[in-house]
Amino acid sequence: MEAISKNFFLYLSNNKMLDRFAKRFGSRFGADKIVGGETFSQAIPLIQQLNHEGLEVTVDHLGEFVDSEAEARDRAGECIRSIQQIASNQLKSEVSLKLTSLGLDISHELVMENMALILREAQKHNITITIDMEDSSRCGATLDIYKALKKDHPNLGTVIQSYLYRSDEDLDELDPYDPYLRLVKGAYKESGKVAFPEKNLVDDNLKHLIKKNLLNGNYTAIASHDDAIVDYTKQLVKEHDIPTDRFEFQMLYGMRTQMQQDLLNEGYTVRVYLPYGEDWYGYFMRRLAERPANIAFAVRGIFN
C-alpha cells in the first residue's frame, strides 16, 4: 500500500491540469500550511517568527526544470534578491536552490554563470547556499558542479539521498571537500536499477550515511521527520561525543512542529525548510509521496 500511495502522489505531482487548479485555489486547500507565501517578502514575517522561536530557516523558491534561458536568469535574480533581503532584515536563514531552475538542462555555461552570481552575493553577506538534489539522472552533474564550486565557496552545501545505491560512494568522493551535507531519504520516482525499492533499506542506508558523514567530521544536516532516524542520531552523537555544533536537524515547515520544539528544548539546532512561490503543487505532492503520515497532516490542514 505504501508503494501504491507513493506512486499515486508522484503521478499527481506531474499532472499539469491539477497544477493549474492548485495555483488558482491553493490557499483554500491548505497551501499556506506548507508554503511561506508566493513571494519572499510575504515569507519574511514568518521567518522572523520562526527565528524568534529559536528555529533556523532555509528558504527555497519553488520551481524546477526551467527550459528558457531568460527564465533561468530570472530565477537567479530571485535568489540574489532573497539573499539581499535576508541580509537587510538580519534573518537567520540559508537559501536552497535547484540547478534545473538555473539552467542545468539548458547548458553548463548558463548554470555556472548563474551560480557564480548567486555565490558572489552570498559570500558578500556570509549566507550559506545549499544545492538541492533532484532526480537520479541529474545527480552526477549536480555533484560535479558542487565539487567545482566548493573550493572557492566554503558556505556551499548539497544533498545526498539515501534511496540511491550510489550515495555511499558519493559520500566518499565528497569527503575531501569538507562538505556540508543535507542527508535525506529522497522523494523522486526512481527505477529499482538505481534506488532501493524497500523503505527499510532506504532507512538503513540513511543511518549508515549519517554515521559515516558525522564520523568523517563533516557538518551534517539530518533532514527527516522519522522518529527512528532522529533517535538514532541522538544516540550516535552521544556515543561518539559529537558536539551539537557539528550537526543539525532539518524539517519541513508545517510538519512535526512539536518534535521541532522538543529538539530545540533539548539543545539541538533545528532548521525549518520553508518553500515559497506559486509552484507549490508538485512540491506538496512529493511530500505526500515521501511519507504516508503526511497525508493525514494534509487532510487535517484542509479541514481546519
mmCIF file of C-alpha atoms in Angstrom:
data_model
loop_
_atom_site.group_PDB
_atom_site.id
_atom_site.type_symbol
_atom_site.label_atom_id
_atom_site.label_comp_id
_atom_site.label_asym_id
_atom_site.label_seq_id
_atom_site.Cartn_x
_atom_site.Cartn_y
_atom_site.Cartn_z
ATOM 1 C CA MET A 1 0.000 0.000 0.000
ATOM 2 C CA GLU A 2 2.863 2.375 0.756
ATOM 3 C CA ALA A 3 4.344 1.799 -2.711
ATOM 4 C CA ILE A 4 0.938 2.362 -4.325
ATOM 5 C CA SER A 5 0.469 5.549 -2.305
ATOM 6 C CA LYS A 6 3.898 6.853 -3.280
ATOM 7 C CA ASN A 7 3.385 6.146 -6.990
ATOM 8 C CA PHE A 8 -0.059 7.761 -6.893
ATOM 9 C CA PHE A 9 1.155 11.044 -5.423
ATOM 10 C CA LEU A 10 4.243 11.134 -7.652
ATOM 11 C CA TYR A 11 1.908 10.718 -10.636
ATOM 12 C CA LEU A 12 -0.228 13.601 -9.361
ATOM 13 C CA SER A 13 2.884 15.765 -8.908
ATOM 14 C CA ASN A 14 3.358 15.781 -12.705
ATOM 15 C CA ASN A 15 -0.266 16.492 -13.616
ATOM 16 C CA LYS A 16 -0.346 19.884 -15.371
ATOM 17 C CA MET A 17 -4.107 20.356 -15.094
ATOM 18 C CA LEU A 18 -4.065 19.837 -11.318
ATOM 19 C CA ASP A 19 -1.071 22.150 -11.082
ATOM 20 C CA ARG A 20 -3.041 24.944 -12.763
ATOM 21 C CA PHE A 21 -6.006 24.265 -10.471
ATOM 22 C CA ALA A 22 -3.760 24.327 -7.398
ATOM 23 C CA LYS A 23 -2.243 27.689 -8.334
ATOM 24 C CA ARG A 24 -5.723 29.144 -8.620
ATOM 25 C CA PHE A 25 -7.255 27.676 -5.456
ATOM 26 C CA GLY A 26 -4.206 26.750 -3.383
ATOM 27 C CA SER A 27 -4.986 28.788 -0.278
ATOM 28 C CA ARG A 28 -8.376 27.065 0.055
ATOM 29 C CA PHE A 29 -6.676 23.663 0.166
ATOM 30 C CA GLY A 30 -4.121 24.369 2.843
ATOM 31 C CA ALA A 31 -1.186 25.622 0.746
ATOM 32 C CA ASP A 32 -0.470 28.295 3.343
ATOM 33 C CA LYS A 33 0.111 25.493 5.871
ATOM 34 C CA ILE A 34 3.209 24.312 3.965
ATOM 35 C CA VAL A 35 4.366 27.343 1.917
ATOM 36 C CA GLY A 36 5.602 30.692 3.232
ATOM 37 C CA GLY A 37 3.876 32.801 0.571
ATOM 38 C CA GLU A 38 4.037 33.499 -3.142
ATOM 39 C CA THR A 39 6.923 35.991 -2.757
ATOM 40 C CA PHE A 40 9.909 36.223 -0.458
ATOM 41 C CA SER A 41 8.578 39.467 1.001
ATOM 42 C CA GLN A 42 5.456 37.604 2.134
ATOM 43 C CA ALA A 43 7.666 34.981 3.816
ATOM 44 C CA ILE A 44 9.737 37.492 5.839
ATOM 45 C CA PRO A 45 7.311 37.825 8.810
ATOM 46 C CA LEU A 46 7.109 34.050 9.033
ATOM 47 C CA ILE A 47 10.902 33.692 9.016
ATOM 48 C CA GLN A 48 11.116 36.332 11.746
ATOM 49 C CA GLN A 49 8.556 34.398 13.798
ATOM 50 C CA LEU A 50 10.442 31.116 13.360
ATOM 51 C CA ASN A 51 13.725 32.811 14.310
ATOM 52 C CA HIS A 52 12.050 34.293 17.392
ATOM 53 C CA GLU A 53 11.030 30.764 18.403
ATOM 54 C CA GLY A 54 14.676 29.686 18.132
ATOM 55 C CA LEU A 55 14.438 27.967 14.755
ATOM 56 C CA GLU A 56 16.866 28.477 11.887
ATOM 57 C CA VAL A 57 15.440 28.552 8.341
ATOM 58 C CA THR A 58 16.383 27.688 4.796
ATOM 59 C CA VAL A 59 14.209 29.173 2.048
ATOM 60 C CA ASP A 60 13.521 27.648 -1.340
ATOM 61 C CA HIS A 61 11.942 29.465 -4.279
ATOM 62 C CA LEU A 62 9.762 26.721 -5.731
ATOM 63 C CA GLY A 63 10.121 25.764 -9.369
ATOM 64 C CA GLU A 64 12.387 23.497 -11.386
ATOM 65 C CA PHE A 65 13.052 22.081 -14.864
ATOM 66 C CA VAL A 66 13.366 25.508 -16.489
ATOM 67 C CA ASP A 67 13.809 25.303 -20.284
ATOM 68 C CA SER A 68 14.224 29.009 -21.070
ATOM 69 C CA GLU A 69 17.462 30.970 -20.650
ATOM 70 C CA ALA A 70 15.504 34.101 -19.727
ATOM 71 C CA GLU A 71 13.576 32.257 -17.016
ATOM 72 C CA ALA A 72 16.785 30.727 -15.650
ATOM 73 C CA ARG A 73 18.292 34.207 -15.332
ATOM 74 C CA ASP A 74 15.097 35.430 -13.653
ATOM 75 C CA ARG A 75 15.388 32.577 -11.144
ATOM 76 C CA ALA A 76 18.975 33.532 -10.409
ATOM 77 C CA GLY A 77 17.864 37.123 -9.864
ATOM 78 C CA GLU A 78 15.210 35.925 -7.404
ATOM 79 C CA CYS A 79 17.876 34.027 -5.423
ATOM 80 C CA ILE A 80 20.054 37.118 -5.293
ATOM 81 C CA ARG A 81 17.170 39.293 -4.118
ATOM 82 C CA SER A 82 16.294 36.787 -1.394
ATOM 83 C CA ILE A 83 19.932 36.818 -0.201
ATOM 84 C CA GLN A 84 19.854 40.609 -0.046
ATOM 85 C CA GLN A 85 16.583 40.612 1.908
ATOM 86 C CA ILE A 86 17.904 38.004 4.346
ATOM 87 C CA ALA A 87 20.882 40.269 4.994
ATOM 88 C CA SER A 88 18.950 43.535 5.239
ATOM 89 C CA ASN A 89 16.377 42.027 7.609
ATOM 90 C CA GLN A 90 19.052 40.177 9.627
ATOM 91 C CA LEU A 91 17.253 36.859 9.242
ATOM 92 C CA LYS A 92 18.752 33.557 10.374
ATOM 93 C CA SER A 93 18.225 31.861 7.044
ATOM 94 C CA GLU A 94 20.077 29.983 4.362
ATOM 95 C CA VAL A 95 18.985 29.641 0.729
ATOM 96 C CA SER A 96 18.307 26.353 -1.044
ATOM 97 C CA LEU A 97 18.108 26.141 -4.819
ATOM 98 C CA LYS A 98 17.704 23.637 -7.633
ATOM 99 C CA LEU A 99 20.145 23.661 -10.529
ATOM 100 C CA THR A 100 17.421 22.866 -13.084
ATOM 101 C CA SER A 101 15.817 26.195 -12.139
ATOM 102 C CA LEU A 102 19.091 27.929 -13.074
ATOM 103 C CA GLY A 103 19.596 26.282 -16.458
ATOM 104 C CA LEU A 104 21.153 22.872 -15.782
ATOM 105 C CA ASP A 105 19.100 21.319 -18.594
ATOM 106 C CA ILE A 106 19.949 24.160 -20.974
ATOM 107 C CA SER A 107 23.727 24.487 -20.783
ATOM 108 C CA HIS A 108 26.598 24.005 -18.365
ATOM 109 C CA GLU A 109 27.820 27.547 -19.053
ATOM 110 C CA LEU A 110 24.461 29.088 -18.135
ATOM 111 C CA VAL A 111 24.055 27.275 -14.814
ATOM 112 C CA MET A 112 27.657 28.027 -13.835
ATOM 113 C CA GLU A 113 27.225 31.703 -14.701
ATOM 114 C CA ASN A 114 24.067 31.921 -12.592
ATOM 115 C CA MET A 115 25.682 30.077 -9.687
ATOM 116 C CA ALA A 116 28.687 32.422 -9.795
ATOM 117 C CA LEU A 117 26.403 35.464 -9.445
ATOM 118 C CA ILE A 118 24.443 33.883 -6.582
ATOM 119 C CA LEU A 119 27.529 32.713 -4.698
ATOM 120 C CA ARG A 120 29.227 36.095 -5.068
ATOM 121 C CA GLU A 121 26.254 37.768 -3.373
ATOM 122 C CA ALA A 122 26.002 35.034 -0.725
ATOM 123 C CA GLN A 123 29.691 35.318 0.126
ATOM 124 C CA LYS A 124 29.348 39.093 0.481
ATOM 125 C CA HIS A 125 26.715 38.582 3.195
ATOM 126 C CA ASN A 126 28.106 35.315 4.654
ATOM 127 C CA ILE A 127 24.957 33.362 3.791
ATOM 128 C CA THR A 128 25.027 29.623 3.129
ATOM 129 C CA ILE A 129 23.658 28.235 -0.136
ATOM 130 C CA THR A 130 22.541 24.619 -0.458
ATOM 131 C CA ILE A 131 22.224 22.934 -3.851
ATOM 132 C CA ASP A 132 19.180 20.678 -3.624
ATOM 133 C CA MET A 133 19.343 17.229 -5.193
ATOM 134 C CA GLU A 134 16.890 16.296 -7.906
ATOM 135 C CA ASP A 135 16.234 13.010 -9.702
ATOM 136 C CA SER A 136 18.996 10.446 -10.260
ATOM 137 C CA SER A 137 19.592 11.438 -13.903
ATOM 138 C CA ARG A 138 20.908 14.802 -12.681
ATOM 139 C CA CYS A 139 22.747 13.563 -9.598
ATOM 140 C CA GLY A 140 26.185 13.221 -11.210
ATOM 141 C CA ALA A 141 26.053 16.643 -12.875
ATOM 142 C CA THR A 142 24.875 18.264 -9.629
ATOM 143 C CA LEU A 143 27.729 16.791 -7.596
ATOM 144 C CA ASP A 144 30.284 17.715 -10.279
ATOM 145 C CA ILE A 145 29.140 21.329 -10.099
ATOM 146 C CA TYR A 146 29.230 21.248 -6.304
ATOM 147 C CA LYS A 147 32.833 19.986 -6.328
ATOM 148 C CA ALA A 148 33.864 22.628 -8.866
ATOM 149 C CA LEU A 149 32.395 25.460 -6.793
ATOM 150 C CA LYS A 150 33.064 24.304 -3.228
ATOM 151 C CA LYS A 151 36.801 25.045 -3.131
ATOM 152 C CA ASP A 152 36.168 28.785 -3.615
ATOM 153 C CA HIS A 153 32.892 28.937 -1.682
ATOM 154 C CA PRO A 154 33.075 27.361 1.782
ATOM 155 C CA ASN A 155 29.457 28.354 2.545
ATOM 156 C CA LEU A 156 28.098 25.896 -0.009
ATOM 157 C CA GLY A 157 26.211 22.698 0.757
ATOM 158 C CA THR A 158 24.428 19.995 -1.164
ATOM 159 C CA VAL A 159 22.179 16.982 -0.638
ATOM 160 C CA ILE A 160 22.677 13.215 -0.651
ATOM 161 C CA GLN A 161 19.656 10.894 -0.993
ATOM 162 C CA SER A 162 19.775 7.573 0.836
ATOM 163 C CA TYR A 163 17.492 5.734 -1.585
ATOM 164 C CA LEU A 164 20.167 5.819 -4.313
ATOM 165 C CA TYR A 165 22.662 2.964 -4.454
ATOM 166 C CA ARG A 166 25.429 5.375 -5.415
ATOM 167 C CA SER A 167 25.176 7.575 -2.302
ATOM 168 C CA ASP A 168 27.740 5.727 -0.184
ATOM 169 C CA GLU A 169 30.352 6.130 -2.916
ATOM 170 C CA ASP A 170 29.317 9.765 -3.431
ATOM 171 C CA LEU A 171 29.955 10.401 0.250
ATOM 172 C CA ASP A 172 33.492 9.028 -0.111
ATOM 173 C CA GLU A 173 34.173 11.243 -3.134
ATOM 174 C CA LEU A 174 32.846 14.352 -1.375
ATOM 175 C CA ASP A 175 34.795 13.820 1.855
ATOM 176 C CA PRO A 176 37.978 15.647 0.691
ATOM 177 C CA TYR A 177 35.871 18.776 0.034
ATOM 178 C CA ASP A 178 34.911 19.264 3.712
ATOM 179 C CA PRO A 179 31.267 19.111 2.628
ATOM 180 C CA TYR A 180 28.197 20.499 4.336
ATOM 181 C CA LEU A 181 25.637 17.815 3.510
ATOM 182 C CA ARG A 182 21.901 17.541 3.985
ATOM 183 C CA LEU A 183 21.085 13.827 4.201
ATOM 184 C CA VAL A 184 17.579 12.829 3.109
ATOM 185 C CA LYS A 185 15.710 9.718 2.033
ATOM 186 C CA GLY A 186 14.690 11.042 -1.403
ATOM 187 C CA ALA A 187 11.347 11.935 -2.963
ATOM 188 C CA TYR A 188 11.509 11.204 -6.713
ATOM 189 C CA LYS A 189 10.194 8.130 -8.501
ATOM 190 C CA GLU A 190 13.248 6.036 -9.372
ATOM 191 C CA SER A 191 13.898 2.698 -11.036
ATOM 192 C CA GLY A 192 14.971 -0.303 -8.989
ATOM 193 C CA LYS A 193 18.130 -0.222 -11.086
ATOM 194 C CA VAL A 194 19.339 2.913 -9.272
ATOM 195 C CA ALA A 195 17.390 3.035 -5.996
ATOM 196 C CA PHE A 196 16.493 0.769 -3.095
ATOM 197 C CA PRO A 197 12.901 -0.423 -3.606
ATOM 198 C CA GLU A 198 12.103 -1.103 0.075
ATOM 199 C CA LYS A 199 11.652 1.536 2.773
ATOM 200 C CA ASN A 200 13.619 -0.392 5.392
ATOM 201 C CA LEU A 201 16.670 -0.468 3.109
ATOM 202 C CA VAL A 202 16.386 3.286 2.476
ATOM 203 C CA ASP A 203 16.145 3.884 6.235
ATOM 204 C CA ASP A 204 19.140 1.642 6.961
ATOM 205 C CA ASN A 205 21.204 3.422 4.338
ATOM 206 C CA LEU A 206 20.272 6.825 5.745
ATOM 207 C CA LYS A 207 21.510 5.741 9.174
ATOM 208 C CA HIS A 208 24.717 4.487 7.565
ATOM 209 C CA LEU A 209 25.273 7.786 5.743
ATOM 210 C CA ILE A 210 24.569 9.844 8.870
ATOM 211 C CA LYS A 211 27.119 7.866 10.858
ATOM 212 C CA LYS A 212 29.718 7.953 8.112
ATOM 213 C CA ASN A 213 29.479 11.679 7.469
ATOM 214 C CA LEU A 214 29.480 12.597 11.157
ATOM 215 C CA LEU A 215 32.445 10.370 11.939
ATOM 216 C CA ASN A 216 34.248 11.865 8.945
ATOM 217 C CA GLY A 217 33.955 15.168 10.821
ATOM 218 C CA ASN A 218 31.747 16.861 8.222
ATOM 219 C CA TYR A 219 28.852 19.143 9.112
ATOM 220 C CA THR A 220 25.671 17.111 8.712
ATOM 221 C CA ALA A 221 22.031 18.157 8.383
ATOM 222 C CA ILE A 222 19.719 15.258 9.213
ATOM 223 C CA ALA A 223 16.584 16.044 7.218
ATOM 224 C CA SER A 224 13.927 13.626 8.435
ATOM 225 C CA HIS A 225 10.615 13.601 10.298
ATOM 226 C CA ASP A 226 11.136 9.956 11.216
ATOM 227 C CA ASP A 227 11.311 9.314 14.962
ATOM 228 C CA ALA A 228 13.597 6.328 14.423
ATOM 229 C CA ILE A 229 16.108 8.391 12.419
ATOM 230 C CA VAL A 230 16.066 11.246 14.945
ATOM 231 C CA ASP A 231 16.504 8.854 17.878
ATOM 232 C CA TYR A 232 19.306 7.036 16.067
ATOM 233 C CA THR A 233 21.164 10.309 15.505
ATOM 234 C CA LYS A 234 20.751 11.416 19.119
ATOM 235 C CA GLN A 235 22.163 8.089 20.349
ATOM 236 C CA LEU A 236 25.006 8.176 17.807
ATOM 237 C CA VAL A 237 26.254 11.639 18.746
ATOM 238 C CA LYS A 238 26.036 10.747 22.411
ATOM 239 C CA GLU A 239 28.088 7.566 21.944
ATOM 240 C CA HIS A 240 30.788 9.341 19.926
ATOM 241 C CA ASP A 241 30.733 12.607 21.883
ATOM 242 C CA ILE A 242 29.957 14.654 18.756
ATOM 243 C CA PRO A 243 29.292 18.314 19.680
ATOM 244 C CA THR A 244 25.959 19.861 18.735
ATOM 245 C CA ASP A 245 27.658 22.479 16.536
ATOM 246 C CA ARG A 246 28.650 19.711 14.066
ATOM 247 C CA PHE A 247 25.114 18.791 13.014
ATOM 248 C CA GLU A 248 21.512 19.938 12.892
ATOM 249 C CA PHE A 249 18.040 18.534 12.361
ATOM 250 C CA GLN A 250 16.007 19.830 9.428
ATOM 251 C CA MET A 251 12.255 19.535 8.962
ATOM 252 C CA LEU A 252 9.689 20.889 6.567
ATOM 253 C CA TYR A 253 7.669 23.923 7.500
ATOM 254 C CA GLY A 254 4.332 22.917 8.984
ATOM 255 C CA MET A 255 5.270 19.305 9.748
ATOM 256 C CA ARG A 256 6.251 17.753 13.109
ATOM 257 C CA THR A 257 6.173 21.135 14.850
ATOM 258 C CA GLN A 258 6.056 19.550 18.318
ATOM 259 C CA MET A 259 9.122 17.457 17.513
ATOM 260 C CA GLN A 260 10.902 20.607 16.332
ATOM 261 C CA GLN A 261 10.162 22.300 19.655
ATOM 262 C CA ASP A 262 11.181 19.235 21.661
ATOM 263 C CA LEU A 263 14.549 19.075 19.873
ATOM 264 C CA LEU A 264 15.088 22.788 20.490
ATOM 265 C CA ASN A 265 14.353 22.303 24.170
ATOM 266 C CA GLU A 266 16.940 19.517 24.265
ATOM 267 C CA GLY A 267 19.596 21.896 22.939
ATOM 268 C CA TYR A 268 19.787 20.798 19.304
ATOM 269 C CA THR A 269 19.909 23.106 16.281
ATOM 270 C CA VAL A 270 16.714 22.801 14.235
ATOM 271 C CA ARG A 271 16.289 24.298 10.770
ATOM 272 C CA VAL A 272 12.928 24.663 9.017
ATOM 273 C CA TYR A 273 12.818 24.171 5.245
ATOM 274 C CA LEU A 274 10.475 26.949 4.105
ATOM 275 C CA PRO A 275 9.415 26.998 0.442
ATOM 276 C CA TYR A 276 7.767 29.974 -1.190
ATOM 277 C CA GLY A 277 6.402 30.762 -4.640
ATOM 278 C CA GLU A 278 3.464 29.869 -6.858
ATOM 279 C CA ASP A 279 4.765 26.458 -7.939
ATOM 280 C CA TRP A 280 3.859 24.713 -4.683
ATOM 281 C CA TYR A 281 1.729 21.888 -6.077
ATOM 282 C CA GLY A 282 4.451 19.477 -7.250
ATOM 283 C CA TYR A 283 6.395 20.076 -4.049
ATOM 284 C CA PHE A 284 3.320 19.254 -1.935
ATOM 285 C CA MET A 285 2.561 16.046 -3.851
ATOM 286 C CA ARG A 286 6.151 14.820 -3.437
ATOM 287 C CA ARG A 287 5.934 15.435 0.311
ATOM 288 C CA LEU A 288 2.792 13.283 0.450
ATOM 289 C CA ALA A 289 4.524 10.580 -1.577
ATOM 290 C CA GLU A 290 7.556 10.714 0.686
ATOM 291 C CA ARG A 291 5.790 9.829 3.908
ATOM 292 C CA PRO A 292 2.246 8.424 4.260
ATOM 293 C CA ALA A 293 1.819 10.189 7.624
ATOM 294 C CA ASN A 294 1.977 13.492 5.717
ATOM 295 C CA ILE A 295 -1.345 12.625 4.078
ATOM 296 C CA ALA A 296 -3.171 12.710 7.413
ATOM 297 C CA PHE A 297 -1.491 16.035 8.192
ATOM 298 C CA ALA A 298 -2.617 17.479 4.860
ATOM 299 C CA VAL A 299 -6.229 16.342 5.339
ATOM 300 C CA ARG A 300 -6.332 17.882 8.828
ATOM 301 C CA GLY A 301 -4.892 21.110 7.446
ATOM 302 C CA ILE A 302 -7.507 21.304 4.687
ATOM 303 C CA PHE A 303 -10.452 20.799 7.036
ATOM 304 C CA ASN A 304 -9.035 23.109 9.686
#
